[in-house]
Amino acid sequence: MTYYLKKHWKLNILVFFIQLVWAATMVIPNVLLMQLAQEIVNRNINGFIFWLLIDFAIYSLCSGLECVRGWAKSKAIRAMNNDVRADISASILKGEHRDFHAKNSGEHLSRLTNDVTQMQSLAWDSFYGIISVGAQIVFSVVALGQMHWSLLLVSFVVSVAMLLVPGLAGGRMNAASENLANAQGLSMSKLKDLLSGMDVLRAFGKQQRFLKGSHTASDEIEQARHKFTCTQTVLSEVVSWVNMLCQIGINLVIGILSINGIIIQTAIMGGGNLVGTVSSGLSTIAQLFLSVKASKPYFQKIDTRAEAYNRKAASCDAPLH
């Protein structure tokens, strides 16, 4: 995974920068919400309208940045997916003739289609999600720290607790993902064999064998997908439960500080949203890390050393001038 991220470092740095700016602007409305609430408490209509207009301008900026962010991320994913398929194709050409025919063409097709789709879902989308959510968490923690130092300390404790959770569940996610990847390849191969021999089966009146084989291949992949989904759901809910405890703890600290007059009374509103960004963000990051771990078996099947062979083949096929 890191190989392709480094290879397209310019595009990924662009995405990283855009997501940092986007994350910073997404935190600002939560800070403005406290000021808006305070103006209501003070019954200051002019101040309320002023901060409301600023809030609208910030949200408009966020919408524009979201469009740019989506464009840059899509461009980077396109480049990396193309390289993944190129390396898979090159590794197939690089291999021995007997090794190629030892596998059904359906297995090779599965690597070029299903595997790349899973890589994008589990690796690329999750990686960019970690960056954007992580940046939001950092800016939210900074905003909480500006309110009172104790909120910064509590946020740090929560961050450590939430980041430890994915490591405990990573092994089970890896095993479930590897099982799903293998099942997809084998099922694709079986379906390919059935389709290739359908005319023969029909000629000998064995249509039921075709239907039975199709059902068996389908059930094998769906059973593996079911196990993967169940494992992912259980682990995600464990993470969410820990996240809920952390969120309650931070809200408790904000309430005590507000009641004792250490911070403004309206802090529970914007501060509560900042807390929600931190806690839910940490929960999301924990789940995204699990997804990245689940993508590891797919990348392990790729021989990136085949890139040199791929470039050589491309140069040989280039037209002469």
PDB file of C-alpha atoms in Angstrom:
ATOM      1  CA  MET A   1       0.000   0.000   0.000  1.00  0.00           C
ATOM      2  CA  THR A   2       2.715   2.474   0.990  1.00  0.00           C
ATOM      3  CA  TYR A   3       4.541   1.671  -2.260  1.00  0.00           C
ATOM      4  CA  TYR A   4       1.741   3.177  -4.355  1.00  0.00           C
ATOM      5  CA  LEU A   5       1.213   6.098  -1.979  1.00  0.00           C
ATOM      6  CA  LYS A   6       4.904   7.008  -2.247  1.00  0.00           C
ATOM      7  CA  LYS A   7       4.928   6.516  -6.011  1.00  0.00           C
ATOM      8  CA  HIS A   8       2.223   9.177  -6.412  1.00  0.00           C
ATOM      9  CA  TRP A   9       3.449  11.385  -3.578  1.00  0.00           C
ATOM     10  CA  LYS A  10       2.731  14.654  -5.382  1.00  0.00           C
ATOM     11  CA  LEU A  11      -0.959  13.864  -5.816  1.00  0.00           C
ATOM     12  CA  ASN A  12      -1.227  12.533  -2.271  1.00  0.00           C
ATOM     13  CA  ILE A  13       0.449  15.612  -0.775  1.00  0.00           C
ATOM     14  CA  LEU A  14      -2.067  17.753  -2.673  1.00  0.00           C
ATOM     15  CA  VAL A  15      -4.936  15.713  -1.235  1.00  0.00           C
ATOM     16  CA  PHE A  16      -3.350  15.893   2.225  1.00  0.00           C
ATOM     17  CA  PHE A  17      -3.059  19.710   2.086  1.00  0.00           C
ATOM     18  CA  ILE A  18      -6.624  20.191   0.836  1.00  0.00           C
ATOM     19  CA  GLN A  19      -7.964  17.921   3.563  1.00  0.00           C
ATOM     20  CA  LEU A  20      -6.053  19.852   6.233  1.00  0.00           C
ATOM     21  CA  VAL A  21      -7.614  23.138   5.109  1.00  0.00           C
ATOM     22  CA  TRP A  22     -11.040  21.500   4.861  1.00  0.00           C
ATOM     23  CA  ALA A  23     -10.734  20.008   8.360  1.00  0.00           C
ATOM     24  CA  ALA A  24      -9.738  23.364   9.854  1.00  0.00           C
ATOM     25  CA  THR A  25     -12.743  25.121   8.323  1.00  0.00           C
ATOM     26  CA  MET A  26     -15.078  22.339   9.497  1.00  0.00           C
ATOM     27  CA  VAL A  27     -14.092  22.958  13.125  1.00  0.00           C
ATOM     28  CA  ILE A  28     -14.676  26.728  13.008  1.00  0.00           C
ATOM     29  CA  PRO A  29     -18.538  26.518  12.971  1.00  0.00           C
ATOM     30  CA  ASN A  30     -18.446  24.571  16.250  1.00  0.00           C
ATOM     31  CA  VAL A  31     -16.437  27.370  17.844  1.00  0.00           C
ATOM     32  CA  LEU A  32     -18.779  29.992  16.361  1.00  0.00           C
ATOM     33  CA  LEU A  33     -21.765  28.127  17.797  1.00  0.00           C
ATOM     34  CA  MET A  34     -20.602  28.969  21.328  1.00  0.00           C
ATOM     35  CA  GLN A  35     -20.312  32.638  20.370  1.00  0.00           C
ATOM     36  CA  LEU A  36     -23.752  32.608  18.731  1.00  0.00           C
ATOM     37  CA  ALA A  37     -25.295  31.075  21.853  1.00  0.00           C
ATOM     38  CA  GLN A  38     -23.543  33.640  24.042  1.00  0.00           C
ATOM     39  CA  GLU A  39     -24.953  36.498  21.946  1.00  0.00           C
ATOM     40  CA  ILE A  40     -28.433  35.019  22.451  1.00  0.00           C
ATOM     41  CA  VAL A  41     -27.853  34.880  26.204  1.00  0.00           C
ATOM     42  CA  ASN A  42     -26.673  38.506  26.094  1.00  0.00           C
ATOM     43  CA  ARG A  43     -29.686  39.398  23.883  1.00  0.00           C
ATOM     44  CA  ASN A  44     -27.389  41.131  21.400  1.00  0.00           C
ATOM     45  CA  ILE A  45     -29.160  40.902  18.023  1.00  0.00           C
ATOM     46  CA  ASN A  46     -26.430  42.762  16.115  1.00  0.00           C
ATOM     47  CA  GLY A  47     -23.704  40.477  17.416  1.00  0.00           C
ATOM     48  CA  PHE A  48     -25.852  37.432  16.717  1.00  0.00           C
ATOM     49  CA  ILE A  49     -26.441  38.418  13.063  1.00  0.00           C
ATOM     50  CA  PHE A  50     -22.742  39.257  12.610  1.00  0.00           C
ATOM     51  CA  TRP A  51     -21.554  35.831  13.787  1.00  0.00           C
ATOM     52  CA  LEU A  52     -24.359  34.143  11.872  1.00  0.00           C
ATOM     53  CA  LEU A  53     -23.141  35.687   8.592  1.00  0.00           C
ATOM     54  CA  ILE A  54     -19.595  34.565   9.340  1.00  0.00           C
ATOM     55  CA  ASP A  55     -20.910  31.084  10.051  1.00  0.00           C
ATOM     56  CA  PHE A  56     -22.677  31.044   6.669  1.00  0.00           C
ATOM     57  CA  ALA A  57     -19.476  32.152   4.900  1.00  0.00           C
ATOM     58  CA  ILE A  58     -17.476  29.381   6.591  1.00  0.00           C
ATOM     59  CA  TYR A  59     -20.005  26.719   5.574  1.00  0.00           C
ATOM     60  CA  SER A  60     -19.915  27.994   1.981  1.00  0.00           C
ATOM     61  CA  LEU A  61     -16.119  27.724   1.995  1.00  0.00           C
ATOM     62  CA  CYS A  62     -16.391  24.168   3.351  1.00  0.00           C
ATOM     63  CA  SER A  63     -18.687  23.197   0.465  1.00  0.00           C
ATOM     64  CA  GLY A  64     -16.240  24.536  -2.105  1.00  0.00           C
ATOM     65  CA  LEU A  65     -13.307  22.761  -0.454  1.00  0.00           C
ATOM     66  CA  GLU A  66     -15.294  19.534  -0.379  1.00  0.00           C
ATOM     67  CA  CYS A  67     -15.656  19.651  -4.176  1.00  0.00           C
ATOM     68  CA  VAL A  68     -11.925  20.257  -4.646  1.00  0.00           C
ATOM     69  CA  ARG A  69     -11.118  17.523  -2.127  1.00  0.00           C
ATOM     70  CA  GLY A  70     -13.297  15.013  -3.971  1.00  0.00           C
ATOM     71  CA  TRP A  71     -11.660  15.845  -7.304  1.00  0.00           C
ATOM     72  CA  ALA A  72      -8.102  15.496  -5.984  1.00  0.00           C
ATOM     73  CA  LYS A  73      -8.830  12.257  -4.136  1.00  0.00           C
ATOM     74  CA  SER A  74     -10.502  10.708  -7.178  1.00  0.00           C
ATOM     75  CA  LYS A  75      -7.534  11.651  -9.377  1.00  0.00           C
ATOM     76  CA  ALA A  76      -5.054  10.053  -6.961  1.00  0.00           C
ATOM     77  CA  ILE A  77      -7.111   6.860  -6.621  1.00  0.00           C
ATOM     78  CA  ARG A  78      -7.369   6.583 -10.390  1.00  0.00           C
ATOM     79  CA  ALA A  79      -3.586   6.756 -10.758  1.00  0.00           C
ATOM     80  CA  MET A  80      -2.946   4.187  -8.008  1.00  0.00           C
ATOM     81  CA  ASN A  81      -5.597   1.758  -9.271  1.00  0.00           C
ATOM     82  CA  ASN A  82      -4.076   1.884 -12.754  1.00  0.00           C
ATOM     83  CA  ASP A  83      -0.655   1.087 -11.290  1.00  0.00           C
ATOM     84  CA  VAL A  84      -2.059  -1.799  -9.259  1.00  0.00           C
ATOM     85  CA  ARG A  85      -3.603  -3.375 -12.372  1.00  0.00           C
ATOM     86  CA  ALA A  86      -0.409  -2.740 -14.341  1.00  0.00           C
ATOM     87  CA  ASP A  87       1.675  -4.544 -11.701  1.00  0.00           C
ATOM     88  CA  ILE A  88      -0.778  -7.446 -11.543  1.00  0.00           C
ATOM     89  CA  SER A  89      -0.678  -7.770 -15.329  1.00  0.00           C
ATOM     90  CA  ALA A  90       3.122  -7.522 -15.344  1.00  0.00           C
ATOM     91  CA  SER A  91       3.442 -10.194 -12.655  1.00  0.00           C
ATOM     92  CA  ILE A  92       1.250 -12.495 -14.763  1.00  0.00           C
ATOM     93  CA  LEU A  93       3.483 -11.942 -17.809  1.00  0.00           C
ATOM     94  CA  LYS A  94       6.601 -12.352 -15.716  1.00  0.00           C
ATOM     95  CA  GLY A  95       5.502 -15.725 -14.361  1.00  0.00           C
ATOM     96  CA  GLU A  96       6.151 -19.138 -15.885  1.00  0.00           C
ATOM     97  CA  HIS A  97       3.826 -20.443 -18.591  1.00  0.00           C
ATOM     98  CA  ARG A  98       2.824 -23.422 -16.460  1.00  0.00           C
ATOM     99  CA  ASP A  99       2.101 -21.171 -13.488  1.00  0.00           C
ATOM    100  CA  PHE A 100      -0.266 -19.109 -15.620  1.00  0.00           C
ATOM    101  CA  HIS A 101      -2.245 -22.175 -16.730  1.00  0.00           C
ATOM    102  CA  ALA A 102      -2.161 -23.669 -13.234  1.00  0.00           C
ATOM    103  CA  LYS A 103      -4.784 -21.050 -12.373  1.00  0.00           C
ATOM    104  CA  ASN A 104      -8.030 -20.579 -14.174  1.00  0.00           C
ATOM    105  CA  SER A 105      -8.457 -17.332 -16.093  1.00  0.00           C
ATOM    106  CA  GLY A 106     -11.265 -16.508 -13.689  1.00  0.00           C
ATOM    107  CA  GLU A 107      -8.748 -16.201 -10.846  1.00  0.00           C
ATOM    108  CA  HIS A 108      -6.628 -13.760 -12.863  1.00  0.00           C
ATOM    109  CA  LEU A 109      -9.781 -11.825 -13.768  1.00  0.00           C
ATOM    110  CA  SER A 110     -10.766 -11.698 -10.103  1.00  0.00           C
ATOM    111  CA  ARG A 111      -7.402 -10.140  -9.210  1.00  0.00           C
ATOM    112  CA  LEU A 112      -7.836  -7.430 -11.840  1.00  0.00           C
ATOM    113  CA  THR A 113     -11.421  -6.600 -10.852  1.00  0.00           C
ATOM    114  CA  ASN A 114     -12.575  -7.736  -7.403  1.00  0.00           C
ATOM    115  CA  ASP A 115      -9.186  -7.308  -5.724  1.00  0.00           C
ATOM    116  CA  VAL A 116      -8.718  -3.761  -7.037  1.00  0.00           C
ATOM    117  CA  THR A 117     -12.250  -2.842  -5.940  1.00  0.00           C
ATOM    118  CA  GLN A 118     -11.555  -4.178  -2.448  1.00  0.00           C
ATOM    119  CA  MET A 119      -8.237  -2.309  -2.319  1.00  0.00           C
ATOM    120  CA  GLN A 120      -9.948   0.971  -3.140  1.00  0.00           C
ATOM    121  CA  SER A 121     -12.673   0.401  -0.557  1.00  0.00           C
ATOM    122  CA  LEU A 122     -10.486  -0.929   2.252  1.00  0.00           C
ATOM    123  CA  ALA A 123      -7.196   0.894   1.595  1.00  0.00           C
ATOM    124  CA  TRP A 124      -7.447   4.115  -0.436  1.00  0.00           C
ATOM    125  CA  ASP A 125     -10.827   5.346   0.857  1.00  0.00           C
ATOM    126  CA  SER A 126      -9.880   4.413   4.422  1.00  0.00           C
ATOM    127  CA  PHE A 127      -6.443   6.057   4.178  1.00  0.00           C
ATOM    128  CA  TYR A 128      -7.890   9.376   2.993  1.00  0.00           C
ATOM    129  CA  GLY A 129     -10.597   9.066   5.622  1.00  0.00           C
ATOM    130  CA  ILE A 130      -7.951   8.706   8.331  1.00  0.00           C
ATOM    131  CA  ILE A 131      -6.252  11.898   7.125  1.00  0.00           C
ATOM    132  CA  SER A 132      -9.425  14.011   7.015  1.00  0.00           C
ATOM    133  CA  VAL A 133     -10.888  12.717  10.281  1.00  0.00           C
ATOM    134  CA  GLY A 134      -7.505  12.857  11.996  1.00  0.00           C
ATOM    135  CA  ALA A 135      -7.061  16.496  10.981  1.00  0.00           C
ATOM    136  CA  GLN A 136     -10.522  17.337  12.332  1.00  0.00           C
ATOM    137  CA  ILE A 137      -9.625  15.680  15.623  1.00  0.00           C
ATOM    138  CA  VAL A 138      -6.381  17.654  15.926  1.00  0.00           C
ATOM    139  CA  PHE A 139      -8.070  21.010  15.270  1.00  0.00           C
ATOM    140  CA  SER A 140     -10.938  20.122  17.623  1.00  0.00           C
ATOM    141  CA  VAL A 141      -8.510  19.198  20.406  1.00  0.00           C
ATOM    142  CA  VAL A 142      -6.697  22.514  19.898  1.00  0.00           C
ATOM    143  CA  ALA A 143     -10.025  24.363  20.190  1.00  0.00           C
ATOM    144  CA  LEU A 144     -10.900  22.440  23.363  1.00  0.00           C
ATOM    145  CA  GLY A 145      -7.475  23.212  24.798  1.00  0.00           C
ATOM    146  CA  GLN A 146      -8.077  26.913  24.234  1.00  0.00           C
ATOM    147  CA  MET A 147     -11.182  26.633  26.413  1.00  0.00           C
ATOM    148  CA  HIS A 148      -9.350  24.987  29.334  1.00  0.00           C
ATOM    149  CA  TRP A 149      -6.155  22.954  29.741  1.00  0.00           C
ATOM    150  CA  SER A 150      -7.987  20.078  31.450  1.00  0.00           C
ATOM    151  CA  LEU A 151     -10.012  19.436  28.277  1.00  0.00           C
ATOM    152  CA  LEU A 152      -6.756  19.038  26.382  1.00  0.00           C
ATOM    153  CA  LEU A 153      -5.569  16.480  28.935  1.00  0.00           C
ATOM    154  CA  VAL A 154      -8.832  14.537  28.808  1.00  0.00           C
ATOM    155  CA  SER A 155      -8.756  14.559  25.006  1.00  0.00           C
ATOM    156  CA  PHE A 156      -5.249  13.111  25.068  1.00  0.00           C
ATOM    157  CA  VAL A 157      -6.313  10.268  27.366  1.00  0.00           C
ATOM    158  CA  VAL A 158      -9.286   9.524  25.134  1.00  0.00           C
ATOM    159  CA  SER A 159      -7.079   9.561  22.033  1.00  0.00           C
ATOM    160  CA  VAL A 160      -4.680   7.014  23.517  1.00  0.00           C
ATOM    161  CA  ALA A 161      -7.536   4.741  24.560  1.00  0.00           C
ATOM    162  CA  MET A 162      -9.198   4.832  21.130  1.00  0.00           C
ATOM    163  CA  LEU A 163      -5.969   4.298  19.208  1.00  0.00           C
ATOM    164  CA  LEU A 164      -5.161   1.165  21.217  1.00  0.00           C
ATOM    165  CA  VAL A 165      -8.429  -0.544  20.307  1.00  0.00           C
ATOM    166  CA  PRO A 166      -7.717  -1.274  16.580  1.00  0.00           C
ATOM    167  CA  GLY A 167      -4.434  -3.022  17.370  1.00  0.00           C
ATOM    168  CA  LEU A 168      -6.238  -5.534  19.548  1.00  0.00           C
ATOM    169  CA  ALA A 169      -8.662  -6.441  16.746  1.00  0.00           C
ATOM    170  CA  GLY A 170      -6.318  -6.241  13.744  1.00  0.00           C
ATOM    171  CA  GLY A 171      -5.445  -9.953  13.694  1.00  0.00           C
ATOM    172  CA  ARG A 172      -9.031 -11.109  13.385  1.00  0.00           C
ATOM    173  CA  MET A 173      -9.739  -8.588  10.629  1.00  0.00           C
ATOM    174  CA  ASN A 174      -6.691  -9.751   8.666  1.00  0.00           C
ATOM    175  CA  ALA A 175      -7.795 -13.379   8.859  1.00  0.00           C
ATOM    176  CA  ALA A 176     -11.373 -12.588   7.791  1.00  0.00           C
ATOM    177  CA  SER A 177     -10.185 -10.413   4.902  1.00  0.00           C
ATOM    178  CA  GLU A 178      -7.723 -13.038   3.656  1.00  0.00           C
ATOM    179  CA  ASN A 179     -10.454 -15.679   3.757  1.00  0.00           C
ATOM    180  CA  LEU A 180     -12.767 -13.420   1.732  1.00  0.00           C
ATOM    181  CA  ALA A 181     -10.076 -12.675  -0.866  1.00  0.00           C
ATOM    182  CA  ASN A 182      -9.326 -16.382  -1.358  1.00  0.00           C
ATOM    183  CA  ALA A 183     -13.011 -17.255  -1.608  1.00  0.00           C
ATOM    184  CA  GLN A 184     -13.563 -14.591  -4.276  1.00  0.00           C
ATOM    185  CA  GLY A 185     -10.758 -15.963  -6.433  1.00  0.00           C
ATOM    186  CA  LEU A 186     -11.844 -19.602  -6.135  1.00  0.00           C
ATOM    187  CA  SER A 187     -15.510 -18.828  -6.757  1.00  0.00           C
ATOM    188  CA  MET A 188     -14.688 -16.750  -9.825  1.00  0.00           C
ATOM    189  CA  SER A 189     -12.626 -19.677 -11.149  1.00  0.00           C
ATOM    190  CA  LYS A 190     -15.458 -22.155 -10.590  1.00  0.00           C
ATOM    191  CA  LEU A 191     -18.002 -19.897 -12.258  1.00  0.00           C
ATOM    192  CA  LYS A 192     -15.676 -19.441 -15.213  1.00  0.00           C
ATOM    193  CA  ASP A 193     -15.365 -23.239 -15.598  1.00  0.00           C
ATOM    194  CA  LEU A 194     -19.119 -23.658 -15.449  1.00  0.00           C
ATOM    195  CA  LEU A 195     -19.717 -21.014 -18.097  1.00  0.00           C
ATOM    196  CA  SER A 196     -17.063 -22.523 -20.346  1.00  0.00           C
ATOM    197  CA  GLY A 197     -18.629 -25.983 -20.107  1.00  0.00           C
ATOM    198  CA  MET A 198     -22.275 -24.940 -20.271  1.00  0.00           C
ATOM    199  CA  ASP A 199     -22.725 -26.155 -23.868  1.00  0.00           C
ATOM    200  CA  VAL A 200     -21.361 -29.600 -22.970  1.00  0.00           C
ATOM    201  CA  LEU A 201     -23.619 -29.876 -19.924  1.00  0.00           C
ATOM    202  CA  ARG A 202     -26.630 -28.812 -21.972  1.00  0.00           C
ATOM    203  CA  ALA A 203     -25.802 -31.352 -24.714  1.00  0.00           C
ATOM    204  CA  PHE A 204     -25.806 -34.198 -22.168  1.00  0.00           C
ATOM    205  CA  GLY A 205     -28.882 -32.908 -20.332  1.00  0.00           C
ATOM    206  CA  LYS A 206     -26.958 -31.877 -17.218  1.00  0.00           C
ATOM    207  CA  GLN A 207     -28.496 -28.409 -16.785  1.00  0.00           C
ATOM    208  CA  GLN A 208     -29.147 -29.112 -13.117  1.00  0.00           C
ATOM    209  CA  ARG A 209     -25.433 -29.691 -12.591  1.00  0.00           C
ATOM    210  CA  PHE A 210     -24.778 -26.192 -13.947  1.00  0.00           C
ATOM    211  CA  LEU A 211     -27.344 -24.679 -11.599  1.00  0.00           C
ATOM    212  CA  LYS A 212     -26.043 -26.654  -8.621  1.00  0.00           C
ATOM    213  CA  GLY A 213     -22.437 -25.676  -9.358  1.00  0.00           C
ATOM    214  CA  SER A 214     -23.398 -22.015  -9.727  1.00  0.00           C
ATOM    215  CA  HIS A 215     -25.229 -22.101  -6.402  1.00  0.00           C
ATOM    216  CA  THR A 216     -22.294 -23.793  -4.665  1.00  0.00           C
ATOM    217  CA  ALA A 217     -19.787 -21.225  -5.974  1.00  0.00           C
ATOM    218  CA  SER A 218     -22.096 -18.377  -5.013  1.00  0.00           C
ATOM    219  CA  ASP A 219     -22.672 -19.741  -1.523  1.00  0.00           C
ATOM    220  CA  GLU A 220     -18.951 -20.157  -0.895  1.00  0.00           C
ATOM    221  CA  ILE A 221     -18.211 -16.518  -1.562  1.00  0.00           C
ATOM    222  CA  GLU A 222     -21.324 -15.301   0.290  1.00  0.00           C
ATOM    223  CA  GLN A 223     -20.431 -17.428   3.311  1.00  0.00           C
ATOM    224  CA  ALA A 224     -16.957 -15.880   3.419  1.00  0.00           C
ATOM    225  CA  ARG A 225     -18.480 -12.414   2.965  1.00  0.00           C
ATOM    226  CA  HIS A 226     -20.944 -13.124   5.781  1.00  0.00           C
ATOM    227  CA  LYS A 227     -18.118 -14.068   8.163  1.00  0.00           C
ATOM    228  CA  PHE A 228     -16.160 -10.979   7.158  1.00  0.00           C
ATOM    229  CA  THR A 229     -19.182  -8.691   7.663  1.00  0.00           C
ATOM    230  CA  CYS A 230     -20.010 -10.228  11.057  1.00  0.00           C
ATOM    231  CA  THR A 231     -16.416  -9.877  12.252  1.00  0.00           C
ATOM    232  CA  GLN A 232     -16.239  -6.283  11.041  1.00  0.00           C
ATOM    233  CA  THR A 233     -19.589  -5.408  12.649  1.00  0.00           C
ATOM    234  CA  VAL A 234     -18.730  -6.894  16.056  1.00  0.00           C
ATOM    235  CA  LEU A 235     -15.338  -5.194  16.200  1.00  0.00           C
ATOM    236  CA  SER A 236     -16.832  -1.873  15.045  1.00  0.00           C
ATOM    237  CA  GLU A 237     -19.477  -2.024  17.777  1.00  0.00           C
ATOM    238  CA  VAL A 238     -16.824  -2.690  20.424  1.00  0.00           C
ATOM    239  CA  VAL A 239     -15.007   0.411  19.221  1.00  0.00           C
ATOM    240  CA  SER A 240     -18.260   2.410  19.288  1.00  0.00           C
ATOM    241  CA  TRP A 241     -18.970   1.308  22.872  1.00  0.00           C
ATOM    242  CA  VAL A 242     -15.539   2.463  24.044  1.00  0.00           C
ATOM    243  CA  ASN A 243     -16.097   5.708  22.148  1.00  0.00           C
ATOM    244  CA  MET A 244     -19.403   6.275  23.973  1.00  0.00           C
ATOM    245  CA  LEU A 245     -17.698   5.946  27.362  1.00  0.00           C
ATOM    246  CA  CYS A 246     -15.028   8.451  26.316  1.00  0.00           C
ATOM    247  CA  GLN A 247     -17.634  10.941  25.083  1.00  0.00           C
ATOM    248  CA  ILE A 248     -19.567  10.758  28.360  1.00  0.00           C
ATOM    249  CA  GLY A 249     -16.339  11.408  30.274  1.00  0.00           C
ATOM    250  CA  ILE A 250     -15.455  14.548  28.291  1.00  0.00           C
ATOM    251  CA  ASN A 251     -19.022  15.914  28.538  1.00  0.00           C
ATOM    252  CA  LEU A 252     -18.834  15.399  32.304  1.00  0.00           C
ATOM    253  CA  VAL A 253     -15.664  17.495  32.517  1.00  0.00           C
ATOM    254  CA  ILE A 254     -17.186  20.291  30.355  1.00  0.00           C
ATOM    255  CA  GLY A 255     -20.304  20.319  32.547  1.00  0.00           C
ATOM    256  CA  ILE A 256     -18.304  20.602  35.781  1.00  0.00           C
ATOM    257  CA  LEU A 257     -16.155  23.429  34.400  1.00  0.00           C
ATOM    258  CA  SER A 258     -19.226  25.298  33.127  1.00  0.00           C
ATOM    259  CA  ILE A 259     -21.195  24.897  36.373  1.00  0.00           C
ATOM    260  CA  ASN A 260     -18.248  26.240  38.369  1.00  0.00           C
ATOM    261  CA  GLY A 261     -17.948  29.271  36.077  1.00  0.00           C
ATOM    262  CA  ILE A 262     -14.479  28.336  34.794  1.00  0.00           C
ATOM    263  CA  ILE A 263     -15.654  28.403  31.170  1.00  0.00           C
ATOM    264  CA  ILE A 264     -18.675  30.118  29.573  1.00  0.00           C
ATOM    265  CA  GLN A 265     -22.066  28.515  30.157  1.00  0.00           C
ATOM    266  CA  THR A 266     -22.704  28.053  26.429  1.00  0.00           C
ATOM    267  CA  ALA A 267     -19.539  25.956  26.102  1.00  0.00           C
ATOM    268  CA  ILE A 268     -21.582  22.760  26.392  1.00  0.00           C
ATOM    269  CA  MET A 269     -23.101  23.527  22.971  1.00  0.00           C
ATOM    270  CA  GLY A 270     -20.093  24.197  20.766  1.00  0.00           C
ATOM    271  CA  GLY A 271     -17.861  22.306  23.161  1.00  0.00           C
ATOM    272  CA  GLY A 272     -20.216  19.354  22.990  1.00  0.00           C
ATOM    273  CA  ASN A 273     -19.908  19.335  19.214  1.00  0.00           C
ATOM    274  CA  LEU A 274     -16.122  19.497  19.464  1.00  0.00           C
ATOM    275  CA  VAL A 275     -16.226  16.602  21.896  1.00  0.00           C
ATOM    276  CA  GLY A 276     -18.452  14.713  19.481  1.00  0.00           C
ATOM    277  CA  THR A 277     -15.970  15.393  16.674  1.00  0.00           C
ATOM    278  CA  VAL A 278     -13.114  14.046  18.784  1.00  0.00           C
ATOM    279  CA  SER A 279     -14.879  10.977  20.151  1.00  0.00           C
ATOM    280  CA  SER A 280     -16.739   9.973  16.988  1.00  0.00           C
ATOM    281  CA  GLY A 281     -13.650  10.814  14.947  1.00  0.00           C
ATOM    282  CA  LEU A 282     -11.491   8.511  17.070  1.00  0.00           C
ATOM    283  CA  SER A 283     -14.099   5.784  16.714  1.00  0.00           C
ATOM    284  CA  THR A 284     -14.148   6.297  12.950  1.00  0.00           C
ATOM    285  CA  ILE A 285     -10.356   6.270  12.725  1.00  0.00           C
ATOM    286  CA  ALA A 286     -10.229   3.048  14.719  1.00  0.00           C
ATOM    287  CA  GLN A 287     -12.628   1.423  12.256  1.00  0.00           C
ATOM    288  CA  LEU A 288     -10.721   2.850   9.280  1.00  0.00           C
ATOM    289  CA  PHE A 289      -7.489   1.388  10.631  1.00  0.00           C
ATOM    290  CA  LEU A 290      -9.228  -1.986  10.789  1.00  0.00           C
ATOM    291  CA  SER A 291     -10.197  -1.572   7.131  1.00  0.00           C
ATOM    292  CA  VAL A 292      -6.608  -0.733   6.166  1.00  0.00           C
ATOM    293  CA  LYS A 293      -5.412  -3.845   8.001  1.00  0.00           C
ATOM    294  CA  ALA A 294      -8.021  -5.875   6.135  1.00  0.00           C
ATOM    295  CA  SER A 295      -6.562  -4.720   2.803  1.00  0.00           C
ATOM    296  CA  LYS A 296      -3.134  -6.171   3.558  1.00  0.00           C
ATOM    297  CA  PRO A 297      -3.769  -9.658   2.049  1.00  0.00           C
ATOM    298  CA  TYR A 298      -4.713  -8.098  -1.297  1.00  0.00           C
ATOM    299  CA  PHE A 299      -1.470  -6.117  -1.536  1.00  0.00           C
ATOM    300  CA  GLN A 300       0.581  -9.123  -0.477  1.00  0.00           C
ATOM    301  CA  LYS A 301      -0.564 -10.890  -3.647  1.00  0.00           C
ATOM    302  CA  ILE A 302       1.084  -8.206  -5.820  1.00  0.00           C
ATOM    303  CA  ASP A 303       4.744  -8.390  -6.818  1.00  0.00           C
ATOM    304  CA  THR A 304       5.721  -4.721  -7.164  1.00  0.00           C
ATOM    305  CA  ARG A 305       9.085  -5.841  -8.524  1.00  0.00           C
ATOM    306  CA  ALA A 306       7.188  -6.604 -11.729  1.00  0.00           C
ATOM    307  CA  GLU A 307       7.031  -2.842 -12.370  1.00  0.00           C
ATOM    308  CA  ALA A 308      10.437  -2.910 -14.089  1.00  0.00           C
ATOM    309  CA  TYR A 309       9.224  -5.714 -16.322  1.00  0.00           C
ATOM    310  CA  ASN A 310       6.077  -3.716 -17.049  1.00  0.00           C
ATOM    311  CA  ARG A 311       8.110  -0.672 -18.134  1.00  0.00           C
ATOM    312  CA  LYS A 312      10.352  -2.843 -20.284  1.00  0.00           C
ATOM    313  CA  ALA A 313       7.371  -4.450 -22.018  1.00  0.00           C
ATOM    314  CA  ALA A 314       5.811  -1.047 -22.609  1.00  0.00           C
ATOM    315  CA  SER A 315       9.020   0.264 -24.166  1.00  0.00           C
ATOM    316  CA  CYS A 316       9.260  -2.767 -26.464  1.00  0.00           C
ATOM    317  CA  ASP A 317       5.735  -2.188 -27.710  1.00  0.00           C
ATOM    318  CA  ALA A 318       6.342   1.520 -28.309  1.00  0.00           C
ATOM    319  CA  PRO A 319       6.245   2.567 -31.974  1.00  0.00           C
ATOM    320  CA  LEU A 320       9.544   3.289 -33.696  1.00  0.00           C
ATOM    321  CA  HIS A 321      10.195   6.753 -35.111  1.00  0.00           C
TER     322      HIS A 321
END
